[in-house]
PDB file of C-alpha atoms in Angstrom:
ATOM      1  CA  GLN A  17     115.949 110.356 106.507  1.00 86.00           C
ATOM      2  CA  VAL A  18     113.063 108.820 104.376  1.00 92.00           C
ATOM      3  CA  GLN A  19     114.257 105.273 103.114  1.00 95.00           C
ATOM      4  CA  LEU A  20     111.076 103.535 100.597  1.00 96.00           C
ATOM      5  CA  VAL A  21     111.334  99.608 100.123  1.00 97.00           C
ATOM      6  CA  GLU A  22     109.699  97.546  97.559  1.00 98.00           C
ATOM      7  CA  SER A  23     108.559  94.707  97.783  1.00 98.00           C
ATOM      8  CA  GLY A  24     105.551  92.169  96.158  1.00 98.00           C
ATOM      9  CA  GLY A  25     106.857  91.434  92.955  1.00 98.00           C
ATOM     10  CA  GLY A  26     107.294  88.309  91.277  1.00 98.00           C
ATOM     11  CA  SER A  27     106.897  86.288  87.649  1.00 98.00           C
ATOM     12  CA  VAL A  28     102.434  86.162  87.275  1.00 98.00           C
ATOM     13  CA  GLN A  29     101.363  84.539  83.702  1.00 98.00           C
ATOM     14  CA  ALA A  30      99.893  87.148  81.554  1.00 98.00           C
ATOM     15  CA  GLY A  31      96.327  88.262  83.219  1.00 98.00           C
ATOM     16  CA  GLY A  32      97.163  87.806  86.301  1.00 98.00           C
ATOM     17  CA  SER A  33      97.425  89.705  89.773  1.00 98.00           C
ATOM     18  CA  LEU A  34     100.517  91.356  91.082  1.00 98.00           C
ATOM     19  CA  ARG A  35     100.089  93.883  94.683  1.00 98.00           C
ATOM     20  CA  LEU A  36     103.090  95.411  95.231  1.00 98.00           C
ATOM     21  CA  SER A  37     104.193  97.738  98.513  1.00 98.00           C
ATOM     22  CA  CYS A  38     105.772 100.608  99.677  1.00 98.00           C
ATOM     23  CA  ALA A  39     107.486 101.261 102.911  1.00 96.00           C
ATOM     24  CA  ALA A  40     108.355 104.203 103.374  1.00 95.00           C
ATOM     25  CA  SER A  41     110.107 105.269 106.924  1.00 94.00           C
ATOM     26  CA  GLY A  42     110.652 108.979 108.062  1.00 90.00           C
ATOM     27  CA  TYR A  43     108.700 111.167 105.617  1.00 82.00           C
ATOM     28  CA  THR A  44     106.355 112.186 107.612  1.00 81.00           C
ATOM     29  CA  TYR A  45     105.313 115.647 105.560  1.00 80.00           C
ATOM     30  CA  SER A  46     101.438 117.222 105.286  1.00 81.00           C
ATOM     31  CA  HIS A  47     101.466 117.503 102.394  1.00 89.00           C
ATOM     32  CA  TYR A  48     103.225 114.772  99.662  1.00 90.00           C
ATOM     33  CA  CYS A  49     103.031 113.330  96.155  1.00 94.00           C
ATOM     34  CA  MET A  50     103.488 109.255  95.827  1.00 96.00           C
ATOM     35  CA  SER A  51     103.675 107.549  92.658  1.00 97.00           C
ATOM     36  CA  TRP A  52     105.587 104.132  90.917  1.00 98.00           C
ATOM     37  CA  PHE A  53     107.730 104.528  88.140  1.00 98.00           C
ATOM     38  CA  ARG A  54     108.526 101.654  85.939  1.00 98.00           C
ATOM     39  CA  GLN A  55     112.029 100.928  83.311  1.00 98.00           C
ATOM     40  CA  ALA A  56     112.381  98.037  81.095  1.00 97.00           C
ATOM     41  CA  PRO A  57     115.434  97.273  79.939  1.00 95.00           C
ATOM     42  CA  GLY A  58     116.250  99.729  77.315  1.00 95.00           C
ATOM     43  CA  LYS A  59     113.767 101.754  77.733  1.00 96.00           C
ATOM     44  CA  GLU A  60     113.337 105.414  79.622  1.00 96.00           C
ATOM     45  CA  ARG A  61     111.592 105.160  82.947  1.00 96.00           C
ATOM     46  CA  GLU A  62     108.073 105.755  82.849  1.00 97.00           C
ATOM     47  CA  GLY A  63     105.809 107.047  85.523  1.00 98.00           C
ATOM     48  CA  VAL A  64     102.612 104.558  86.563  1.00 98.00           C
ATOM     49  CA  ALA A  65     100.069 105.859  89.031  1.00 98.00           C
ATOM     50  CA  SER A  66     101.411 108.891  91.456  1.00 97.00           C
ATOM     51  CA  ILE A  67      98.658 109.716  94.625  1.00 96.00           C
ATOM     52  CA  ASP A  68      99.141 113.023  96.617  1.00 94.00           C
ATOM     53  CA  ASP A  69      97.709 113.453 100.452  1.00 91.00           C
ATOM     54  CA  THR A  70      94.542 114.776  99.350  1.00 92.00           C
ATOM     55  CA  GLY A  71      93.427 110.902  97.275  1.00 94.00           C
ATOM     56  CA  ILE A  72      94.373 112.467  94.000  1.00 95.00           C
ATOM     57  CA  THR A  73      95.180 109.789  91.551  1.00 97.00           C
ATOM     58  CA  THR A  74      97.112 109.960  87.878  1.00 97.00           C
ATOM     59  CA  TYR A  75      98.053 106.982  85.806  1.00 98.00           C
ATOM     60  CA  ALA A  76      99.659 106.410  82.388  1.00 97.00           C
ATOM     61  CA  ASP A  77      96.979 105.672  79.873  1.00 97.00           C
ATOM     62  CA  SER A  78      98.323 102.164  79.960  1.00 97.00           C
ATOM     63  CA  VAL A  79      97.621 100.971  83.018  1.00 98.00           C
ATOM     64  CA  LYS A  80      93.988 102.981  83.381  1.00 97.00           C
ATOM     65  CA  GLY A  81      91.701 100.316  84.360  1.00 97.00           C
ATOM     66  CA  ARG A  82      93.959  97.947  85.087  1.00 98.00           C
ATOM     67  CA  PHE A  83      95.838  99.195  88.425  1.00 98.00           C
ATOM     68  CA  THR A  84      94.747 101.008  91.205  1.00 98.00           C
ATOM     69  CA  ILE A  85      97.263 102.918  93.887  1.00 98.00           C
ATOM     70  CA  SER A  86      96.056 103.669  97.120  1.00 97.00           C
ATOM     71  CA  ILE A  87      98.343 104.206 100.517  1.00 95.00           C
ATOM     72  CA  ASP A  88      97.651 103.246 103.718  1.00 93.00           C
ATOM     73  CA  ASN A  89      98.480 106.672 106.422  1.00 87.00           C
ATOM     74  CA  ALA A  90      98.235 104.021 109.200  1.00 88.00           C
ATOM     75  CA  LYS A  91     100.888 100.856 108.065  1.00 90.00           C
ATOM     76  CA  ASN A  92     102.892 104.632 105.964  1.00 90.00           C
ATOM     77  CA  THR A  93     102.824 101.818 102.686  1.00 95.00           C
ATOM     78  CA  LEU A  94     102.118 102.924  99.368  1.00 97.00           C
ATOM     79  CA  TYR A  95      99.826 100.265  97.166  1.00 98.00           C
ATOM     80  CA  LEU A  96     100.179  99.435  93.737  1.00 98.00           C
ATOM     81  CA  GLN A  97      97.511  96.395  92.654  1.00 98.00           C
ATOM     82  CA  MET A  98      98.028  95.508  88.771  1.00 98.00           C
ATOM     83  CA  ASN A  99      95.658  93.577  87.210  1.00 98.00           C
ATOM     84  CA  GLY A 100      95.362  91.822  83.696  1.00 98.00           C
ATOM     85  CA  LEU A 101      99.020  92.285  83.956  1.00 98.00           C
ATOM     86  CA  LYS A 102     100.599  91.814  79.901  1.00 98.00           C
ATOM     87  CA  PRO A 103     104.096  91.228  79.245  1.00 98.00           C
ATOM     88  CA  GLU A 104     104.269  94.411  78.300  1.00 97.00           C
ATOM     89  CA  ASP A 105     104.264  95.670  81.843  1.00 98.00           C
ATOM     90  CA  SER A 106     107.317  93.837  82.551  1.00 98.00           C
ATOM     91  CA  ALA A 107     109.623  95.767  84.145  1.00 98.00           C
ATOM     92  CA  MET A 108     111.658  97.044  87.670  1.00 98.00           C
ATOM     93  CA  TYR A 109     108.935  98.823  89.518  1.00 98.00           C
ATOM     94  CA  TYR A 110     110.458 101.765  91.448  1.00 98.00           C
ATOM     95  CA  CYS A 111     109.252 103.726  94.346  1.00 98.00           C
ATOM     96  CA  ALA A 112     108.696 107.114  94.930  1.00 97.00           C
ATOM     97  CA  ALA A 113     108.686 110.285  97.387  1.00 95.00           C
ATOM     98  CA  LEU A 114     108.119 114.277  96.665  1.00 91.00           C
ATOM     99  CA  GLY A 115     108.636 116.281  99.872  1.00 85.00           C
ATOM    100  CA  GLY A 116     105.918 119.016  98.647  1.00 85.00           C
ATOM    101  CA  TRP A 117     102.691 119.452  96.251  1.00 85.00           C
ATOM    102  CA  ALA A 118     103.585 119.059  92.123  1.00 89.00           C
ATOM    103  CA  GLY A 119     101.382 120.030  89.527  1.00 92.00           C
ATOM    104  CA  ARG A 120      99.834 117.479  88.012  1.00 89.00           C
ATOM    105  CA  ALA A 121     101.410 117.674  84.599  1.00 91.00           C
ATOM    106  CA  SER A 122     104.217 116.990  86.142  1.00 94.00           C
ATOM    107  CA  ARG A 123     103.631 113.910  88.891  1.00 95.00           C
ATOM    108  CA  LEU A 124     104.224 111.354  85.991  1.00 97.00           C
ATOM    109  CA  SER A 125     108.082 112.780  85.493  1.00 96.00           C
ATOM    110  CA  SER A 126     110.775 111.300  87.236  1.00 95.00           C
ATOM    111  CA  THR A 127     112.603 115.070  87.092  1.00 95.00           C
ATOM    112  CA  THR A 128     110.176 115.607  90.043  1.00 95.00           C
ATOM    113  CA  TYR A 129     110.590 112.686  93.400  1.00 96.00           C
ATOM    114  CA  ASN A 130     113.978 113.070  95.196  1.00 93.00           C
ATOM    115  CA  TYR A 131     113.714 110.159  96.892  1.00 95.00           C
ATOM    116  CA  TRP A 132     113.546 106.763  95.898  1.00 97.00           C
ATOM    117  CA  GLY A 133     113.974 103.607  96.564  1.00 97.00           C
ATOM    118  CA  GLN A 134     115.179 100.410  95.062  1.00 97.00           C
ATOM    119  CA  GLY A 135     112.744  98.553  93.315  1.00 98.00           C
ATOM    120  CA  THR A 136     111.010  95.425  92.301  1.00 98.00           C
ATOM    121  CA  GLN A 137     110.644  92.949  89.505  1.00 98.00           C
ATOM    122  CA  VAL A 138     107.790  91.767  87.642  1.00 98.00           C
ATOM    123  CA  THR A 139     108.211  89.606  85.363  1.00 98.00           C
ATOM    124  CA  VAL A 140     104.904  88.724  82.970  1.00 98.00           C
ATOM    125  CA  SER A 141     104.880  85.721  80.951  1.00 97.00           C
ATOM    126  CA  SER A 142     103.277  84.900  77.568  1.00 93.00           C
TER     127      SER A 142
END
C-alpha cells in the first residue's frame, strides 16, 4: 500500500522560501517518477516539477530557476525547495508518484500518476 504524506507548507512573504517534503511508504519500485503538482482555486491542476530514478528533472517554465526538486532515497522522502516565492505560487501543493517509467513529455501531466498525497497549502503574500 503506497502512502504519500506532504508537509512544510505555510504562509510566507513574497521573495521568501519554503521547503516541502513528501514522505513515501510502501513505494519500492526500481523504476519510478515522482512529481509535485499545485492547484489554486478556480484553476486546473498543473505540474510543477518531476524527478525519476535516474535523477532526470523536469520543471514548469514558471518555476525554472526558483524551485528545485530532489529526493533522499535513504529517507524515502521527496523535496521541493522553493525560493523567490511569488503570490502566483499560492496553491495547494500535491505529491504524486508513478510505479514505472513515463516519457518526459508526460511527466507534468496529472493523468500520468496513480498515487497522490493529501496536499499541503502554500500561501504567498505580496
